Structure formats: structure tokens, C-alpha cells
XYZ file of C-alpha atoms in Angstrom:
486
model
C 44.162 56.847 121.729
C 42.474 53.585 120.898
C 38.707 53.611 120.466
C 36.842 51.044 122.523
C 34.915 48.621 120.368
C 31.373 47.826 121.339
C 30.129 44.354 122.282
C 29.628 41.900 119.440
C 26.173 41.802 117.900
C 24.116 38.713 117.092
C 25.525 38.547 113.579
C 29.095 38.828 114.941
C 28.751 36.507 117.948
C 29.457 32.810 117.246
C 26.314 30.689 117.017
C 25.902 26.989 117.799
C 25.241 26.168 114.148
C 28.588 27.698 113.158
C 30.154 24.364 114.112
C 28.536 22.945 110.965
C 29.901 25.603 108.631
C 31.152 22.756 106.421
C 27.552 22.524 105.122
C 26.647 25.238 102.619
C 23.619 26.022 100.473
C 24.424 28.084 97.395
C 23.848 28.704 93.686
C 20.045 29.022 93.478
C 18.912 28.203 89.937
C 15.386 28.475 88.537
C 13.958 25.559 86.548
C 10.825 25.186 84.468
C 9.150 21.844 83.792
C 6.057 22.580 81.753
C 3.797 24.688 83.924
C 5.851 23.853 87.002
C 8.561 26.323 88.007
C 10.891 25.868 90.948
C 14.280 26.864 92.339
C 17.046 24.385 93.091
C 19.925 24.892 95.510
C 23.342 23.321 95.612
C 24.072 21.628 98.943
C 27.777 21.073 99.608
C 29.373 19.141 102.437
C 33.113 19.592 102.887
C 35.539 18.469 105.606
C 35.319 20.777 108.632
C 37.840 23.595 109.051
C 39.068 23.381 105.470
C 38.338 25.626 102.547
C 37.756 23.968 99.157
C 41.103 25.204 97.821
C 42.896 23.767 100.865
C 41.444 20.284 100.479
C 43.566 17.586 98.867
C 42.291 16.146 95.623
C 41.733 12.711 97.127
C 39.662 14.224 99.919
C 37.480 16.100 97.477
C 36.761 12.961 95.496
C 36.028 10.858 98.590
C 32.240 10.608 98.851
C 32.478 9.693 102.525
C 33.768 13.164 103.366
C 32.644 15.348 100.480
C 29.396 15.635 98.568
C 27.511 18.061 96.374
C 23.844 17.584 95.474
C 20.975 19.653 94.103
C 17.887 20.012 96.274
C 14.692 22.036 95.969
C 12.448 23.396 98.696
C 10.155 20.350 98.633
C 13.213 18.192 99.397
C 13.971 20.273 102.476
C 10.338 19.924 103.477
C 10.623 16.135 103.115
C 13.655 16.151 105.420
C 11.796 18.273 107.964
C 8.818 15.920 108.050
C 11.018 12.812 108.021
C 12.966 14.054 111.036
C 9.698 14.300 112.950
C 9.000 10.664 112.069
C 12.446 9.189 112.753
C 13.147 11.281 115.850
C 9.685 11.831 117.299
C 9.828 14.075 120.342
C 12.865 16.014 119.152
C 12.690 19.776 118.753
C 13.264 20.041 115.012
C 14.648 23.457 113.956
C 12.114 25.597 112.095
C 12.054 25.514 108.320
C 11.339 28.680 106.284
C 7.674 28.848 105.397
C 6.188 28.437 101.959
C 5.700 31.537 99.827
C 2.992 31.248 97.162
C 3.562 34.802 95.868
C 6.885 36.408 95.015
C 8.926 33.256 95.551
C 11.090 34.015 92.515
C 12.074 37.475 93.671
C 15.894 37.664 93.999
C 15.734 39.087 97.532
C 13.334 36.375 98.649
C 15.464 33.632 97.080
C 18.551 34.893 98.896
C 16.690 35.071 102.224
C 15.381 31.536 101.701
C 18.864 30.267 100.786
C 20.261 31.641 104.045
C 17.365 30.183 106.039
C 17.746 26.742 104.435
C 21.474 26.760 105.153
C 20.836 27.697 108.785
C 18.230 24.910 109.021
C 20.681 22.254 107.778
C 23.446 23.433 110.067
C 21.149 23.423 113.084
C 20.068 19.890 112.273
C 23.705 18.808 111.816
C 24.712 19.990 115.318
C 21.471 18.859 116.979
C 22.253 16.191 119.627
C 19.120 14.210 118.757
C 19.030 14.697 114.973
C 22.677 14.619 113.886
C 22.683 10.835 113.412
C 19.325 10.654 111.595
C 19.425 8.413 108.521
C 17.236 10.776 106.536
C 19.763 13.583 107.027
C 22.570 11.424 105.651
C 20.383 10.484 102.689
C 19.472 14.112 102.047
C 23.103 15.233 102.025
C 24.655 12.360 100.080
C 22.162 10.475 97.941
C 22.157 10.970 94.183
C 19.004 12.031 92.379
C 17.805 8.487 91.626
C 18.349 7.177 95.169
C 16.877 10.253 96.758
C 13.783 10.164 94.529
C 13.278 6.486 95.391
C 13.601 7.316 99.086
C 10.992 10.027 98.896
C 8.509 7.879 96.966
C 9.033 4.652 98.905
C 6.727 3.782 101.781
C 9.533 2.014 103.611
C 13.038 3.226 104.333
C 15.623 3.569 101.588
C 18.802 4.870 103.194
C 22.502 4.675 102.547
C 24.501 1.857 104.030
C 27.086 4.030 105.763
C 26.735 7.207 107.733
C 30.238 8.598 108.013
C 29.546 12.008 106.556
C 28.648 14.014 109.625
C 31.616 14.605 111.956
C 29.287 15.627 114.760
C 27.468 12.314 114.733
C 30.770 10.445 114.954
C 31.635 12.095 118.238
C 28.281 11.330 119.848
C 28.080 8.578 122.454
C 25.533 5.793 122.001
C 22.405 6.204 124.002
C 21.897 3.968 127.018
C 18.670 1.962 126.856
C 18.886 0.996 130.536
C 16.998 4.121 131.510
C 13.966 2.885 129.560
C 13.893 -0.370 131.525
C 14.160 1.471 134.838
C 11.420 3.845 133.692
C 9.087 0.935 132.964
C 10.066 -0.865 136.139
C 8.748 2.087 138.136
C 5.752 2.664 135.881
C 2.342 1.450 136.881
C 0.504 1.683 133.632
C -3.231 1.923 133.871
C -6.071 3.043 131.685
C -7.594 6.328 132.826
C -9.849 8.217 130.488
C -8.845 5.938 127.575
C -5.164 7.011 127.950
C -2.350 5.246 129.733
C -0.846 6.864 132.776
C 2.875 7.152 133.440
C 4.906 8.482 136.374
C 5.971 11.523 134.308
C 2.490 12.747 133.465
C 2.533 15.462 136.150
C 5.865 16.689 134.848
C 4.578 16.830 131.293
C 1.475 18.720 132.378
C 3.763 21.285 133.996
C 5.771 21.504 130.763
C 2.568 22.062 128.800
C 1.601 24.967 131.049
C 5.103 26.449 130.858
C 5.251 26.295 127.064
C 1.736 27.691 126.652
C 2.476 30.647 128.954
C 5.834 31.268 127.301
C 4.240 31.284 123.854
C 1.620 33.807 124.957
C 4.156 36.150 126.503
C 6.598 35.920 123.600
C 3.884 36.693 121.072
C 3.039 39.795 123.083
C 6.722 40.794 123.083
C 6.888 40.174 119.342
C 3.842 42.362 118.757
C 5.356 45.232 120.732
C 8.728 44.749 119.034
C 7.144 44.976 115.596
C 5.466 48.207 116.658
C 8.774 49.681 117.843
C 10.509 48.794 114.586
C 7.649 50.291 112.599
C 7.865 53.514 114.625
C 11.604 53.620 114.020
C 11.005 53.512 110.282
C 8.360 56.242 110.631
C 10.882 58.395 112.545
C 13.372 57.971 109.697
C 10.757 59.097 107.167
C 9.672 61.950 109.431
C 13.236 63.222 109.793
C 13.614 63.179 106.018
C 10.504 65.336 105.581
C 11.626 67.536 108.479
C 15.009 68.084 106.829
C 13.413 68.881 103.485
C 11.163 71.496 105.098
C 14.092 73.213 106.827
C 16.169 73.184 103.650
C 13.388 75.063 101.856
C 13.010 77.432 104.802
C 16.740 78.163 104.781
C 16.649 78.965 101.084
C 13.979 81.614 101.706
C 16.332 83.452 104.086
C 19.341 85.207 102.523
C 21.314 85.886 105.679
C 23.140 83.968 108.387
C 19.838 82.663 109.753
C 19.088 81.032 106.413
C 22.462 79.303 106.483
C 21.797 78.038 109.995
C 18.345 76.765 109.040
C 19.887 74.992 106.060
C 22.313 73.304 108.446
C 19.333 72.076 110.462
C 17.902 70.510 107.305
C 21.209 68.839 106.443
C 21.493 67.480 109.975
C 17.968 66.090 109.796
C 18.908 64.325 106.561
C 21.868 62.691 108.324
C 19.638 61.661 111.199
C 17.136 60.199 108.728
C 19.824 57.926 107.292
C 21.008 57.017 110.792
C 17.457 56.196 111.928
C 16.766 54.067 108.848
C 19.958 52.087 109.490
C 18.988 51.749 113.149
C 15.543 50.396 112.220
C 17.172 47.830 109.926
C 19.460 46.724 112.765
C 16.487 46.474 115.119
C 14.837 44.169 112.607
C 17.827 41.860 112.144
C 19.149 41.901 115.711
C 15.949 41.984 117.737
C 12.726 41.428 115.790
C 14.021 38.472 113.750
C 15.510 36.644 116.791
C 12.206 37.082 118.633
C 10.342 35.598 115.656
C 12.816 32.724 115.533
C 12.287 32.158 119.262
C 8.521 31.904 118.702
C 9.089 29.370 115.907
C 11.247 27.303 118.265
C 8.476 27.386 120.869
C 6.155 26.033 118.198
C 8.702 23.267 117.574
C 8.516 22.411 121.285
C 4.744 22.168 120.967
C 5.173 19.790 118.029
C 7.514 17.635 120.116
C 4.914 17.431 122.882
C 2.287 16.616 120.261
C 4.428 13.712 119.006
C 4.539 12.299 122.518
C 0.761 12.635 122.769
C 0.407 10.719 119.496
C 2.632 7.931 120.814
C 0.575 7.878 123.975
C -2.602 7.492 121.944
C -1.062 4.638 119.944
C 0.073 2.870 123.088
C -3.318 3.383 124.736
C -5.065 1.955 121.670
C -2.836 -1.131 121.759
C -3.459 -1.649 125.461
C -7.207 -1.364 124.969
C -7.038 -3.793 122.027
C -5.145 -6.347 124.130
C -7.711 -6.141 126.893
C -10.585 -6.509 124.436
C -9.014 -9.558 122.747
C -8.190 -11.163 126.068
C -11.800 -10.833 127.115
C -13.011 -12.213 123.783
C -10.569 -15.157 123.984
C -11.790 -16.047 127.470
C -15.370 -16.178 126.234
C -14.383 -18.111 123.105
C -12.658 -20.846 125.132
C -15.843 -21.452 127.065
C -17.725 -22.264 123.878
C -17.539 -25.889 122.698
C -16.528 -26.447 119.103
C -14.855 -23.049 118.767
C -11.285 -24.264 119.167
C -10.218 -23.096 115.695
C -11.589 -19.594 116.251
C -10.069 -19.503 119.705
C -6.670 -20.438 118.247
C -6.923 -17.702 115.584
C -7.949 -15.185 118.218
C -5.043 -16.260 120.392
C -2.577 -15.673 117.520
C -4.107 -12.258 116.930
C -3.753 -11.521 120.634
C -0.044 -12.393 120.528
C 0.538 -10.096 117.564
C -1.317 -7.314 119.364
C 0.742 -7.894 122.501
C 3.933 -7.640 120.458
C 2.678 -4.417 118.865
C 1.789 -3.142 122.326
C 5.312 -3.865 123.531
C 6.738 -1.919 120.585
C 4.325 0.950 121.193
C 5.245 0.948 124.860
C 8.952 1.186 124.131
C 8.332 3.849 121.493
C 6.248 5.864 123.918
C 8.964 5.634 126.548
C 11.711 6.615 124.107
C 9.767 9.626 122.886
C 8.927 10.676 126.450
C 12.579 10.563 127.460
C 13.606 12.444 124.327
C 11.057 15.191 124.990
C 12.342 15.617 128.540
C 15.919 15.940 127.305
C 14.899 18.379 124.597
C 12.853 20.604 126.901
C 15.735 20.749 129.362
C 18.134 21.718 126.549
C 15.635 24.259 125.219
C 15.398 26.000 128.585
C 19.167 26.220 128.947
C 20.039 27.335 125.427
C 17.117 29.646 124.761
C 17.469 31.402 128.111
C 21.047 32.302 127.208
C 20.016 33.273 123.684
C 17.281 35.559 125.008
C 19.685 37.184 127.463
C 22.111 37.936 124.640
C 19.346 39.247 122.398
C 18.138 41.692 125.039
C 21.696 42.846 125.769
C 22.299 43.409 122.067
C 19.112 45.455 121.838
C 20.111 47.618 124.809
C 23.597 48.230 123.403
C 22.046 49.060 120.037
C 19.817 51.707 121.628
C 22.696 53.193 123.620
C 24.883 53.480 120.519
C 22.046 54.994 118.475
C 21.190 57.635 121.054
C 24.850 58.597 121.482
C 25.172 59.203 117.749
C 21.926 61.193 117.725
C 23.203 63.374 120.559
C 26.544 63.983 118.844
C 24.915 65.006 115.569
C 22.419 67.343 117.223
C 25.186 68.909 119.353
C 27.032 70.094 116.246
C 24.143 72.469 115.499
C 24.301 74.383 118.789
C 27.419 76.498 118.007
C 26.111 77.345 114.540
C 22.765 78.602 115.861
C 24.400 80.491 118.734
C 26.440 82.528 116.220
C 23.259 84.034 114.785
C 22.731 87.440 116.530
C 19.590 89.621 116.434
C 19.214 93.379 116.982
C 16.480 95.138 118.967
C 14.094 94.838 116.000
C 14.725 91.041 115.688
C 16.738 91.554 112.514
C 19.687 89.315 111.858
C 23.027 91.011 112.439
C 25.575 89.792 109.932
C 28.920 88.896 111.531
C 31.548 91.626 110.985
C 34.057 90.510 108.349
C 37.751 90.707 109.025
C 39.722 93.609 107.428
C 41.443 91.282 105.018
C 38.170 89.717 103.946
C 36.590 93.166 103.583
C 39.395 94.393 101.343
C 39.200 91.259 99.265
C 35.445 91.299 98.845
C 35.090 95.086 98.212
C 38.199 96.333 96.318
C 36.708 99.239 94.310
C 33.234 99.697 95.673
C 32.377 103.416 95.987
C 30.640 104.467 99.162
C 27.654 106.722 98.436
C 27.510 110.007 100.329
C 24.694 110.313 102.795
C 21.942 112.730 101.855
C 18.881 114.009 103.589
C 15.609 112.547 102.457
C 13.503 114.911 100.370
C 9.984 115.719 101.535
C 7.330 113.636 99.895
C 4.615 115.267 97.880
C 2.156 114.207 95.273
C 4.046 116.024 92.501
C 7.368 114.542 93.642
C 5.951 111.055 93.750
C 4.395 111.411 90.323
C 7.616 112.672 88.787
C 9.882 110.130 90.517
C 10.314 106.847 88.669
C 9.624 103.809 90.876
C 11.813 100.853 89.891
C 9.869 97.762 88.979
C 10.433 94.504 90.902
C 8.909 91.090 90.422
C 6.595 91.759 93.346
C 5.629 95.475 92.660
C 3.699 97.485 90.071
C 5.238 100.852 88.983
C 1.767 102.396 88.646
C 0.888 101.682 92.288
C 1.775 104.215 95.037
C 1.711 103.801 98.769
C -1.545 104.949 100.344
C 0.386 106.532 103.234
C 1.683 109.416 101.054
C -1.213 109.903 98.645
C -2.660 113.454 98.759
C -6.408 113.651 99.241
C -8.309 114.352 96.004
C -9.475 117.929 95.473
C -13.124 118.665 94.888
C -14.766 121.633 93.100
C -16.057 122.915 96.449
C -12.504 123.202 97.805
C -11.389 125.340 94.857
C -14.131 127.951 95.458
């Protein structure tokens, strides 16, 4: 009979970033430069759906399809910040946080390596970030070019961008929507900020994200408490099993054996509960934390739009101020040269305003696309996470029930007499003959009457818990006095 396999867990279910499995982060190596100590990681990019051994030699040597570079955490941080600049309004995947203490611990380095690899893969499959120039530079540039890019104020990027297969399949964005957006817009200054037709929609998004963040943080807090209690249950079962093992050793009959079985079962349940708590952490608590980090990324995207709105509003206010100043300057005789200079400055400001306007529109449209994608993808991800958690609890409780059920027959075999003494199970004739081949059976004899002289003359065997000189007070004759002898 075939056993039915359970539903796939989060670690087993395919993720969106698995499409970029051709990007790997491996081989962490520690370096020391004077007082500075850091860890570098090897970042490899290989053709999709091909293992390194399966790749032809000419493909491996082709820099347009294969690359291997060394990057440190600060380089990943540069990419993260650069993506926010190049693709303002995009929901940039979260980057693992800095760790001032214990950052050279092997377990921490491995966790960071996995997180950095997941970050790169998420960026590579991101519909808004996959074609970013900074990503191509990060993955392909040599040390000299990459260092120049990081230190330069302007852009230093590679000429071609043929590395990412995902970006090649993406369609070019249509700029006609921006023109239609501005055709319907009636920009005005209200409270020192420009107004756009989508402001009400963005205010609704702000409220939605704020409420979602509050609720998810509450869920995360309760989830952390559940995981902590699961670990406490595992420790409690271990102590419980230890106590019953000691109790079973103090009993030398069938009851002691049964109590020892209880202790062994508790030990098994302790291991099961510890494994369950670890699964709760990886399959429920960690996804919830990642969800909260993504919500924070949505807040950053909205903040980028607000920054663009401030820039555009500043340009609009500057144009209005210079137009007013130019009108006054033209009314003054002999100020033609100053009026001409002010007019040139006004034209440059108007051009900057046009750029800021287009930038603000592009970022606004990108935020709307990203929020819509976030709602669709994260709703499905949350549904799967909750289902995985429920299936995890069902499987855990079934195993707990099965293990506890094995104890019931063993305890039911323990029988007690009327005086609550354990009755040993009667051995079979074969077992009795094997265990007692030549044991003589003592003849029964009537107990002799107890007296003081008999007790004094009878030798009491010594035991670890008795003193041969001590007699029971129940059979001690009363002392004779001189008055009784008269």
C-alpha cells in the first residue's frame, strides 16, 4: 500500500526566484586588510538550465553569458541603494541586515550567503529591476571597473547588457501612458505640493500599507511567541522524560519498566517537538518576517514617489518665482542685461521642471504597478504560508498521538492486587523451567512466637538501610523494675 505524501512545504515548493537559479553566491572567504576584516563571496552567472559540467567550453569563456566575480557585503549594499536610485518607486527586495557582532561566525556567514543569493535572484526576476544597469555592472564588471563605478559621481556602466536572460524577454515600456496621464492632469500648487489625479488613490494605498504593516507585526509577535513555546515544550518533555526514567529505576517490578517506557517516550517526543519548532521557524516565522520586510520595501517605494513629488513641487515653485521676478525686472529701465540673465535662468528651470515632471510621473506609474503586483503575489504567498503552517500542525499532532498511543498497552498490562501491589505477569512453563532449573523450594514453616529472649538470640541480617543493634518497638518487652520483682 502506497503512503500518501503530504503537501509540499515552502522549502519544497517552487519560488519565483528559482527562475534565476543560474545566479549563485558561494565560497565565502575572510580577508584582512590591516585593521579591516571582511568576507568576500563569489558571484557566478551561468547560462540558465545548464550545469557547469554540461556547458561547452566556448560558452564558459564567453563573458556575455558567463561571469564570476568577487563581491563583499558593502558591494551588495551599493547595488541595493543604486537600484533605489535608478528604479525609484520599485519595490526592491530586502537585503540582509548588517551584523556588527558575530559576523564571522560560520553559521551566520552561511545564512548571509543564502540571503544574498536570494536577494540577487529576486532582483534578476523582478519585472522593474531586471534591466537595471547597476545590476549588470554588479554581476559582470571586473574589480577595477566596479570600484570606479562605486566611487564615481556619475554613471560608469558596461556598454552591453546581454547577461540577464530575463531582461531580454521583457517588452519595452510604452511612454504613451505618461503623456495621457499628463494630458488629464491639472497640476496645481496646494500646500506647497503639486496635485495629481492619482493622489486619492495613493492616499488609499498609504492607509492600506500602514494597516497591513500594523497587523502583520502583531501576527509576527504572536508567531514568535508560539515558536518560543514550542521550544519550551521540547525542553519540558526532555526534563519530564528524565524524571520518569529515574522514577522507573527506583521500581524493580513491571511498574518500573512501564514508567521507564514513559520516560523513553517523552525523550522521543522532545526530539519531535524540537524538530517541529525548527520547522515552525523556517516555514512560518521566517516567511512572516520576510513579508514584513517586503511591506517596508513598499513604504520605501512610496517614499521615493514623495521625494519626486517634492522635487517637482520645488521646481514648479521656482518657475513661478522667477517668472514673477522677470516680469518686475522688465518694467525697470536699464535692467535689460539682468532681465536677459534671469530669462535664461528661467528657461533652465523650466527644463528642469519638465524633467522633474516626467520623473514624477514615471515613478508614480511604477509605484502603481508595483503595488498591484505586491497585492497579487503576496496574497498568494500568504495563503500558501498559512496552509503550510496548518499542515505542519496536523502532521505534528498525528505523530504525537501515535507515539503516546504506544504506551497504553504497556501500562494496561500492569496489574495490581487488593493491597495496590504490582502483580508480576505469570511466566510461561518453558520460561519458568529455563529461568529456575535447580532452585530448591523451601518448605513452609510456622512462624515462631516472638519474645525478648528470642529476638536477642536471633541474628538480624544487616542491610544498607538497617542497623543490626536496632529492634522493632512493636515487639520490645517492657523493662522490669525492682518493684515488679518484689
